[in-house]
CSV table of C-alpha atoms and ligand atoms in Angstrom, one decimal:
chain,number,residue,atom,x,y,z
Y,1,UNK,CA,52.0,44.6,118.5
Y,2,UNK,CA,51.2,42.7,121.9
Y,3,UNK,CA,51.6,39.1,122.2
Y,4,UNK,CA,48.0,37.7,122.3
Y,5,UNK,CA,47.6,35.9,125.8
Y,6,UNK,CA,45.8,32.3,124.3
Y,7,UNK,CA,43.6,31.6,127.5
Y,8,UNK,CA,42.0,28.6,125.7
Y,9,UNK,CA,45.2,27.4,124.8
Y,10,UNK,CA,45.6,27.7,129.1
Y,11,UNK,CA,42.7,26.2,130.1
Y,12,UNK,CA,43.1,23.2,127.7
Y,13,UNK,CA,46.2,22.7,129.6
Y,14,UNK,CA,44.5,23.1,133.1
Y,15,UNK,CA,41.8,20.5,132.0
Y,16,UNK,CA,44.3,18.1,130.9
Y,17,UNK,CA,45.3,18.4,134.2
Y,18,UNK,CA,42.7,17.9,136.0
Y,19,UNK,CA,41.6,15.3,133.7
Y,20,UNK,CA,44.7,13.6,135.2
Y,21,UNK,CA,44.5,14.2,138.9
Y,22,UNK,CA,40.9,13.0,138.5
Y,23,UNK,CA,41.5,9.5,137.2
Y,24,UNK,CA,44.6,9.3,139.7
Y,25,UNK,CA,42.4,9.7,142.7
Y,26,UNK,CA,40.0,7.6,141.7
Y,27,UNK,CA,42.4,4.9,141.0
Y,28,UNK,CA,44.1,5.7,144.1
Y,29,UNK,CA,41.0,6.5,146.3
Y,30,UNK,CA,38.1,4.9,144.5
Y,31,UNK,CA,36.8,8.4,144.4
Y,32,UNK,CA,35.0,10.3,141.4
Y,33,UNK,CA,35.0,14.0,141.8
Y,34,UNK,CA,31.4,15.1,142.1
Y,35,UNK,CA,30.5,18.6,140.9
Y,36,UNK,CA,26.7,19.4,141.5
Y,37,UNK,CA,25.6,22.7,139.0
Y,38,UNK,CA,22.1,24.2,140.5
Y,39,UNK,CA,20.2,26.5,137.8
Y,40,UNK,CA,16.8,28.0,138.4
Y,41,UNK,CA,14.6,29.5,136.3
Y,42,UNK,CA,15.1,30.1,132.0
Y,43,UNK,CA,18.2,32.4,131.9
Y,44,UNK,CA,19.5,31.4,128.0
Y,45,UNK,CA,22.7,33.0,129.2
Y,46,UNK,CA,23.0,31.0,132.0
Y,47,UNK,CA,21.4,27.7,131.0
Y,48,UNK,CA,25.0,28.1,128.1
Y,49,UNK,CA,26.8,28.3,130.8
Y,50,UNK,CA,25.5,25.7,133.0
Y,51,UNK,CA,25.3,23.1,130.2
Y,52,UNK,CA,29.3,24.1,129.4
Y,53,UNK,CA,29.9,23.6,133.2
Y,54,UNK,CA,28.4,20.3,132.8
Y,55,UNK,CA,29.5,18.8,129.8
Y,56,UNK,CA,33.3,19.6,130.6
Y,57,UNK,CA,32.5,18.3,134.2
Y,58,UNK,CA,32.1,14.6,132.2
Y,59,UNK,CA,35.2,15.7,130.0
Y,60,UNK,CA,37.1,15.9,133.2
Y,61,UNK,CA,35.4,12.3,135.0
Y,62,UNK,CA,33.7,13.7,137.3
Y,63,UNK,CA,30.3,13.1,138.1
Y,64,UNK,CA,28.1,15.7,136.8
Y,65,UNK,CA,25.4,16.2,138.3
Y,66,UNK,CA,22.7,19.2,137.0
Y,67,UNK,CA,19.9,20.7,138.6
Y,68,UNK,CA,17.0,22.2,136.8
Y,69,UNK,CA,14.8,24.2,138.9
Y,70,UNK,CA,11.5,26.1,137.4
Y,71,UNK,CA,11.4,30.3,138.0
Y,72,UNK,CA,8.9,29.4,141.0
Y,73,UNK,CA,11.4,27.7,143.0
Y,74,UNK,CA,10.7,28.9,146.2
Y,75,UNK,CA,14.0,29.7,148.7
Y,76,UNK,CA,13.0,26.9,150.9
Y,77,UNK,CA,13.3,24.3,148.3
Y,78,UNK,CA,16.5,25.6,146.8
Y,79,UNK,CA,17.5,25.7,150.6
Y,80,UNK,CA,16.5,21.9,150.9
Y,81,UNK,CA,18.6,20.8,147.8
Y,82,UNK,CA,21.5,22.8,148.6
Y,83,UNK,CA,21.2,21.1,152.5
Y,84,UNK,CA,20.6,17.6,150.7
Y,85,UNK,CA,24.2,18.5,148.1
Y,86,UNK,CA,26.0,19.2,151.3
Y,87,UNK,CA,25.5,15.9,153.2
Y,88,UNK,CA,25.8,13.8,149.8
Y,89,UNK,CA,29.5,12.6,150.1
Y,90,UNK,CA,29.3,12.0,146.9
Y,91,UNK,CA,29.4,15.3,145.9
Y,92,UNK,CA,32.6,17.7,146.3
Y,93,UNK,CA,31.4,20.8,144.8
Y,94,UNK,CA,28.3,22.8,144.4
Y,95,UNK,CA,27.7,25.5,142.1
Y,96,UNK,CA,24.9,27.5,142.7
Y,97,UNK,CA,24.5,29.4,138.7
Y,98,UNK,CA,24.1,33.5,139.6
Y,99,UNK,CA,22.0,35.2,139.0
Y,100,UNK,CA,18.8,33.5,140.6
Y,101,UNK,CA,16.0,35.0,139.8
Y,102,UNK,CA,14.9,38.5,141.4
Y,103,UNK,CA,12.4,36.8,144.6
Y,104,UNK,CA,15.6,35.0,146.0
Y,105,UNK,CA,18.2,36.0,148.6
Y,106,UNK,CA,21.2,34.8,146.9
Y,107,UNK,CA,23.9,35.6,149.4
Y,108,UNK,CA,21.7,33.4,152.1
Y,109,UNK,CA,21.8,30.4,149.5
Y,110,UNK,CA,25.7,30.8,148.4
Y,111,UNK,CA,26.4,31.3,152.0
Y,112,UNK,CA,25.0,27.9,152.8
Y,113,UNK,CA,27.1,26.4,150.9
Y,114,UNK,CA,29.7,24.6,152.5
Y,115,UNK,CA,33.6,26.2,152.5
Y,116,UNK,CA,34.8,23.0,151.6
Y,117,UNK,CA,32.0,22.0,148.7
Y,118,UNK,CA,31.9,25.8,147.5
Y,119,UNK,CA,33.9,25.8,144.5
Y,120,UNK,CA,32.6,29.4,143.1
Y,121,UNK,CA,34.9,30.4,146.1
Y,122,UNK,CA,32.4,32.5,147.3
Y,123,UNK,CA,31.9,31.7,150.9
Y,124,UNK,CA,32.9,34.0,153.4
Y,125,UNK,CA,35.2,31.5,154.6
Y,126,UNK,CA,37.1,31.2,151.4
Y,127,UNK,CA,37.6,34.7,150.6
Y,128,UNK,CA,38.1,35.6,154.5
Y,129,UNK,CA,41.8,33.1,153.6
Y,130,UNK,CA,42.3,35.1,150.4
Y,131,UNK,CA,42.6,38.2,152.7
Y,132,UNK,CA,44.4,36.8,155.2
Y,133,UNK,CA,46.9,35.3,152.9
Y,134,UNK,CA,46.2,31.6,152.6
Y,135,UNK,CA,46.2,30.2,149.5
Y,136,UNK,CA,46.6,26.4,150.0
Y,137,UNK,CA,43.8,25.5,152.3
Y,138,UNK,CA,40.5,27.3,150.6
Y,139,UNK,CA,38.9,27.1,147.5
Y,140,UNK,CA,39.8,30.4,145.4
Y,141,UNK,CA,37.1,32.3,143.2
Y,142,UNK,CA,37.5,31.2,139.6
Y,143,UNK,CA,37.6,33.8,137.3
Y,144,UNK,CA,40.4,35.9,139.8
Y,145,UNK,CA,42.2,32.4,139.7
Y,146,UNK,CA,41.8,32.0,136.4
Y,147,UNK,CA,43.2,35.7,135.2
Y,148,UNK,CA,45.9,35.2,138.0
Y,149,UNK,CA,47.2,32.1,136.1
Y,150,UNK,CA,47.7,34.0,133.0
Y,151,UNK,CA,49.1,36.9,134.8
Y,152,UNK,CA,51.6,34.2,136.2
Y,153,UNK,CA,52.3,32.8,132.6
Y,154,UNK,CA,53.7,36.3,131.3
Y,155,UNK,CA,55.4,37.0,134.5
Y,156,UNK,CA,56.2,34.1,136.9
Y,157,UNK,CA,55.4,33.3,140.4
Y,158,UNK,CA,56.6,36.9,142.1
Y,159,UNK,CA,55.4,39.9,141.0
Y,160,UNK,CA,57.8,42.0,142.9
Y,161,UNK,CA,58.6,45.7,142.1
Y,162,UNK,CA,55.4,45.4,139.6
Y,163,UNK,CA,52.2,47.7,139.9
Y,164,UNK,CA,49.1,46.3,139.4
Y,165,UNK,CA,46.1,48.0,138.8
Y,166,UNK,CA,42.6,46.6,139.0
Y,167,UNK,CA,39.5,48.5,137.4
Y,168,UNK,CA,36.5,47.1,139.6
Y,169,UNK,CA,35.7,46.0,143.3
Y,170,UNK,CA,33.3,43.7,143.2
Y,171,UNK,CA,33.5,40.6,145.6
Y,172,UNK,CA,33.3,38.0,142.3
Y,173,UNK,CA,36.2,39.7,140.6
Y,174,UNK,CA,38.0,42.7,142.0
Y,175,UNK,CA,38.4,42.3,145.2
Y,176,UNK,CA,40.1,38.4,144.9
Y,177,UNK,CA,41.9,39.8,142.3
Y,178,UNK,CA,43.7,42.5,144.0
Y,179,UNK,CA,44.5,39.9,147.1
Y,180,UNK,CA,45.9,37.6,144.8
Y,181,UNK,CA,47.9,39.9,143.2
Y,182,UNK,CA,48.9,41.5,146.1
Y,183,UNK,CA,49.7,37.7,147.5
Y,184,UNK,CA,52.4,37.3,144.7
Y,185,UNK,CA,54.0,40.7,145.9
Y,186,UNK,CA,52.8,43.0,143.2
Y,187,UNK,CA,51.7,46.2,144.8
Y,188,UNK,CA,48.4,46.8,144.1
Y,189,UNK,CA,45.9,49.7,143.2
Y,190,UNK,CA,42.1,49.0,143.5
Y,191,UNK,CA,40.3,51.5,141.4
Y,192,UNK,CA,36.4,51.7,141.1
Y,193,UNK,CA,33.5,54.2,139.8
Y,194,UNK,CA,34.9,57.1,142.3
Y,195,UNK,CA,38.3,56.8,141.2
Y,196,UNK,CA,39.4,60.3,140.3
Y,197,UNK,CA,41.7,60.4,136.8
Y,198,UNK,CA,40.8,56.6,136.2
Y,199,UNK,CA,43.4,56.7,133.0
Y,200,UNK,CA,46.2,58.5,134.7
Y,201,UNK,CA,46.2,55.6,137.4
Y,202,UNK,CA,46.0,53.3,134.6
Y,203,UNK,CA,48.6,54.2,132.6
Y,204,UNK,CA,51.1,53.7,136.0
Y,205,UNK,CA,50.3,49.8,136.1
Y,206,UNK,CA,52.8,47.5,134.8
Y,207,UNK,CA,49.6,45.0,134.8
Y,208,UNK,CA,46.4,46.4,133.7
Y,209,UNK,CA,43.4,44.1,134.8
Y,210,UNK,CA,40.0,45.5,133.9
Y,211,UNK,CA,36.3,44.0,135.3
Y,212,UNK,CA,34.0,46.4,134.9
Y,213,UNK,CA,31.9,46.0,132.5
Y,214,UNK,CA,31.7,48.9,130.1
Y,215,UNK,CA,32.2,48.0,126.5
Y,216,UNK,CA,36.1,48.8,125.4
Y,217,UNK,CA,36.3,51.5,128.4
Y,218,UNK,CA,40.1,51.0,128.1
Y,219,UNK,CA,41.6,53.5,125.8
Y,220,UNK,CA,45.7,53.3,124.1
Y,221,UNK,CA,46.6,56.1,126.4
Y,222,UNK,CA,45.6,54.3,129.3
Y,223,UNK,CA,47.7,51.3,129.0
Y,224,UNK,CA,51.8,52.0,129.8
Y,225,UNK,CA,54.1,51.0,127.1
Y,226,UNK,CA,55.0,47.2,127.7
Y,227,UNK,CA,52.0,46.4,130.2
Y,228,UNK,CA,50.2,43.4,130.8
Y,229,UNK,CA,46.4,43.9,130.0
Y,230,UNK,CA,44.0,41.0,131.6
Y,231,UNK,CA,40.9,42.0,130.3
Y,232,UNK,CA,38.0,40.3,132.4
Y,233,UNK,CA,34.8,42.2,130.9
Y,234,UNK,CA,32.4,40.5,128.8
Y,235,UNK,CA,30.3,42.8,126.9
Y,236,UNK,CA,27.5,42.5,123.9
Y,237,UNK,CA,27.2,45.2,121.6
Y,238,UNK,CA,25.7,45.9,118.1
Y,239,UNK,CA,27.7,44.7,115.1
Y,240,UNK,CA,26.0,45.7,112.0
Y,241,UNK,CA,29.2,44.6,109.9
Y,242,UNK,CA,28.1,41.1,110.4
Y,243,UNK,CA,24.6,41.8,109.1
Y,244,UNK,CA,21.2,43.5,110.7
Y,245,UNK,CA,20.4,42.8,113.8
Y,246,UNK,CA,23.8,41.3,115.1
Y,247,UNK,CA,25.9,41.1,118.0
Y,248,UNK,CA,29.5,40.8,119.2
Y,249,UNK,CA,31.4,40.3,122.4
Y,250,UNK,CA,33.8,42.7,123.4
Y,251,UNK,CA,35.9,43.2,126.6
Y,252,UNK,CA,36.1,46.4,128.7
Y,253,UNK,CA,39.2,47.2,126.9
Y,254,UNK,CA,39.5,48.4,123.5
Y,255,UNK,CA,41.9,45.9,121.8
Y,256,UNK,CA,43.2,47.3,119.0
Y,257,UNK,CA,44.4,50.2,120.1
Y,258,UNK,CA,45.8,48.4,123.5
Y,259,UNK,CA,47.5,45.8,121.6
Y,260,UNK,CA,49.7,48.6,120.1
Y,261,UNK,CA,50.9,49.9,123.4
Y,262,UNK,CA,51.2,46.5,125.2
Y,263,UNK,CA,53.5,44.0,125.6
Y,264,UNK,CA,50.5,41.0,126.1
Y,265,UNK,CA,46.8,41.2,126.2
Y,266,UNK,CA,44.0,38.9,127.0
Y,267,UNK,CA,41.2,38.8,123.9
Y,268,UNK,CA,37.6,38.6,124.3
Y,269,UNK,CA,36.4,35.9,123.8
Y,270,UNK,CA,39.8,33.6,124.2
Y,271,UNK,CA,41.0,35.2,126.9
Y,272,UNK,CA,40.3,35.3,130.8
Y,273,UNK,CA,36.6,33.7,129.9
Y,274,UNK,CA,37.9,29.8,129.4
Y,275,UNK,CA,40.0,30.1,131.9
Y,276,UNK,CA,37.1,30.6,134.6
Y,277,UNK,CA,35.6,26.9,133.6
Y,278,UNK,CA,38.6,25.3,133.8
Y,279,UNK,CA,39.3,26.8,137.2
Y,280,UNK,CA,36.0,25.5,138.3
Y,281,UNK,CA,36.8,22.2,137.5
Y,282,UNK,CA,40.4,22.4,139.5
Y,283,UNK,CA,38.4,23.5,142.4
Y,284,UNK,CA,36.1,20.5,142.0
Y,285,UNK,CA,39.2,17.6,141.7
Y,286,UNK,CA,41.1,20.0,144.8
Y,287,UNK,CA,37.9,19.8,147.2
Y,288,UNK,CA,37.9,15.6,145.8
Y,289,UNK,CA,41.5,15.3,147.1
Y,290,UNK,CA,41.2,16.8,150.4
Y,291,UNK,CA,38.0,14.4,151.3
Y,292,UNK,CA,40.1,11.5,150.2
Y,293,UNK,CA,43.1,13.3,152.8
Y,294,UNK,CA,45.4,13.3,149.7
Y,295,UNK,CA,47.8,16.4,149.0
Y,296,UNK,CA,45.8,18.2,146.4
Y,297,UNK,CA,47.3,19.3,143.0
Y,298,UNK,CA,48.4,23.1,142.6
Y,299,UNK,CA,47.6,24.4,139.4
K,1,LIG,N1,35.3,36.1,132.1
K,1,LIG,C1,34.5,35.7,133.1
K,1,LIG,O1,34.3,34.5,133.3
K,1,LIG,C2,33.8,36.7,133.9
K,1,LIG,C3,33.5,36.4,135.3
K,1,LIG,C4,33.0,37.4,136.1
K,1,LIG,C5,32.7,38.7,135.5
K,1,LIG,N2,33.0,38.9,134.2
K,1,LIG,C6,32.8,40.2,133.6
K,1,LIG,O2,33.6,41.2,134.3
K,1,LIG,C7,32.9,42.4,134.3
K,1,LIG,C8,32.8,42.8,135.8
K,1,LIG,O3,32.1,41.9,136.5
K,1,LIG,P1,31.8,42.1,138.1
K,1,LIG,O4,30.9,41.0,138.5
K,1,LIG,O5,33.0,42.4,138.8
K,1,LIG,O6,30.9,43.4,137.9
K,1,LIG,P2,30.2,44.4,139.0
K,1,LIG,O7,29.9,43.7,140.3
K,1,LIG,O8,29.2,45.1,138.3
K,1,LIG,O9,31.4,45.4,139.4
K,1,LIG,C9,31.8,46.4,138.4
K,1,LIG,C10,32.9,47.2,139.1
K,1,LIG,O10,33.3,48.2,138.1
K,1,LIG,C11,33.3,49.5,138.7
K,1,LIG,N3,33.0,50.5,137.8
K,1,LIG,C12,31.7,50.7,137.2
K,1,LIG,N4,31.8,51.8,136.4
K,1,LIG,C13,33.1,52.3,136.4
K,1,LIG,C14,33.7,53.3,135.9
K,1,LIG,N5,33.1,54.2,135.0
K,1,LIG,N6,35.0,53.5,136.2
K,1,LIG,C15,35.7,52.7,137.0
K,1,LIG,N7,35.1,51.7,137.6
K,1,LIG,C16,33.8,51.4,137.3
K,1,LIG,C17,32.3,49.4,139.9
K,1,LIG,O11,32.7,50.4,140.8
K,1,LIG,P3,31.8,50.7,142.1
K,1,LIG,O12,32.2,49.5,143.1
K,1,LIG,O13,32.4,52.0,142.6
K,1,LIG,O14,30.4,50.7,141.7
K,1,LIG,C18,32.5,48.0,140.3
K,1,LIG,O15,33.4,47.8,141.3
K,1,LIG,C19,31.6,42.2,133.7
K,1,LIG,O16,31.7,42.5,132.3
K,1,LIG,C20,31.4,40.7,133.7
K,1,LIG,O17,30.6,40.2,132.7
K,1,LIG,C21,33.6,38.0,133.4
């Protein structure tokens, strides 16, 4: 049976870290790391999500600071506010909460962001210095991050001589993914919906990281004997075993079975999802260290 990969067990350790560097600076700088969370419209999902962001913002000592915008927003006042968060010096990173509702053009608004205040990691600027190799001076996409550290706590800083395999190319995940692991000298495979033989390529990686999201897509004969499996999907589906009407998360890889074949696996929930929080909040006390002209802390 595969060792269980404990990502909450990681992320408590990456808060407790921050937790740290954030009290430091501010006793060294006088400065509180300000994280500003922007949610518009009545998303339940992602109101959960931005209330978690929030609360472990305070856990942390930063200034939280939350938004609540009504569906009508129009894309000139979310415009304004994100303008408004980027000249606050107060405030060191903005997170825009995805998705906004249907009438907006999200790319304009995340693009808007500034590099430097855009801890989601999704400015063109940031992920134009994952491609290009640097890692020190950007702000890196949290979830990749995130799934990256764990890959890093089965394996160590250098990947060489590894394969990698990623299931899914999407600028939030897969593509960050692949650069990072292809930054720590792993060589990399980037498969997608037009993949041909999707479980023959699979079963070559020595790590296996899926972000697709198709409910336990990921069958035993996928996953090479001794792999590393980072699953990254987070899926709801029926579960009448816990009474009518019920529902589960599962990951995009079915875990049972994997487990039998692989060395480690991420679960879902536990897994890759705490991690992505906690990288958000390393982003945060990062972006707070560089405005201060402090070296930042590596996590
Ligand atoms: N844990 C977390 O915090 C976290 C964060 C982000 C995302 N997620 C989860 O990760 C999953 C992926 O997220 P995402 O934002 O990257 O999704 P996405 O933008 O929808 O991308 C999905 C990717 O999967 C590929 N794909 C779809 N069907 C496939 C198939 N049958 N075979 C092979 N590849 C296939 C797509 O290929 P094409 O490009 O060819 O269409 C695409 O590249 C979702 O379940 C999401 O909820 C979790």
């Amino acid at each position: 049976m595969a060792f269980v990969i404990d990502g909450k067990e990681a992320a408590a350790s990456v808060i407790s870290a921050v937790t740290e560097a954030s009290a430091s600076l501010e006793a060294k700088a006088g400065i509180k790391p300000g994280l500003a969370v922007v949610i518009v419209g009545n998303d339940p999902a992602s109101h959960a999500y931005v209330n978690s962001k929030s609360k472990m913002a305070k856990q942390c000592g930063f200034n939280s600071i939350q938004h609540t915008l009504p569906e009508d927003t129009t894309q000139g006042e979310l415009q304004a506010l994100v303008d408004t968060l980027n000249a606050d010096p107060s405030v060191h990173g903005i997170l825009v909460q995805l998705p906004l509702p249907k009438h907006f053009d999200s790319d304009a608004i995340i693009q808007s962001i500034l590099p430097e205040k855009d801890v989601d990691g999704l400015n063109i600027a940031n992920a134009g210095k994952i491609a290009t190799g640097d890692l020190l001076t950007g702000l890196i996409s949290c979830t990749p991050a995130g799934a990256m550290l764990l890959v890093k706590r089965v394996h160590g800083e250098d990947l060489s001589g590894l394969n990698a395999v990623v299931i899914g190319r999407s600028n939030l995940f897969g593509k960050p993914m692949g650069l990072l692991l292809l930054a720590a000298n792993a060589t990399v495979t980037m498969a997608h919906s037009r993949t041909r033989d999707l479980a023959s390529v699979c079963a070559n990686a020595d790590i296996l990281v899926a972000a697709v999201g198709r409910a336990e897509m990921v069958r035993r004969d996928w996953v090479k004997p001794g792999a590393t499996v980072i699953d990254v999907g987070i899926n709801r589906v029926p579960a009448p075993e816990k009474g009518e009407g019920k529902t589960k998360l599962v990951g995009d890889v079915a875990f049972a079975e994997a487990s039998e074949v692989a060395a480690s696996i991420t679960p879902v929930p536990g897994g890759v999802g705490p991690m992505t929080i906690a990288m958000l909040m390393a982003n945060t006390v990062i972006a707070a260290h560089r405005v201060a002209g402090l070296g930042a802390p590596k996590f």
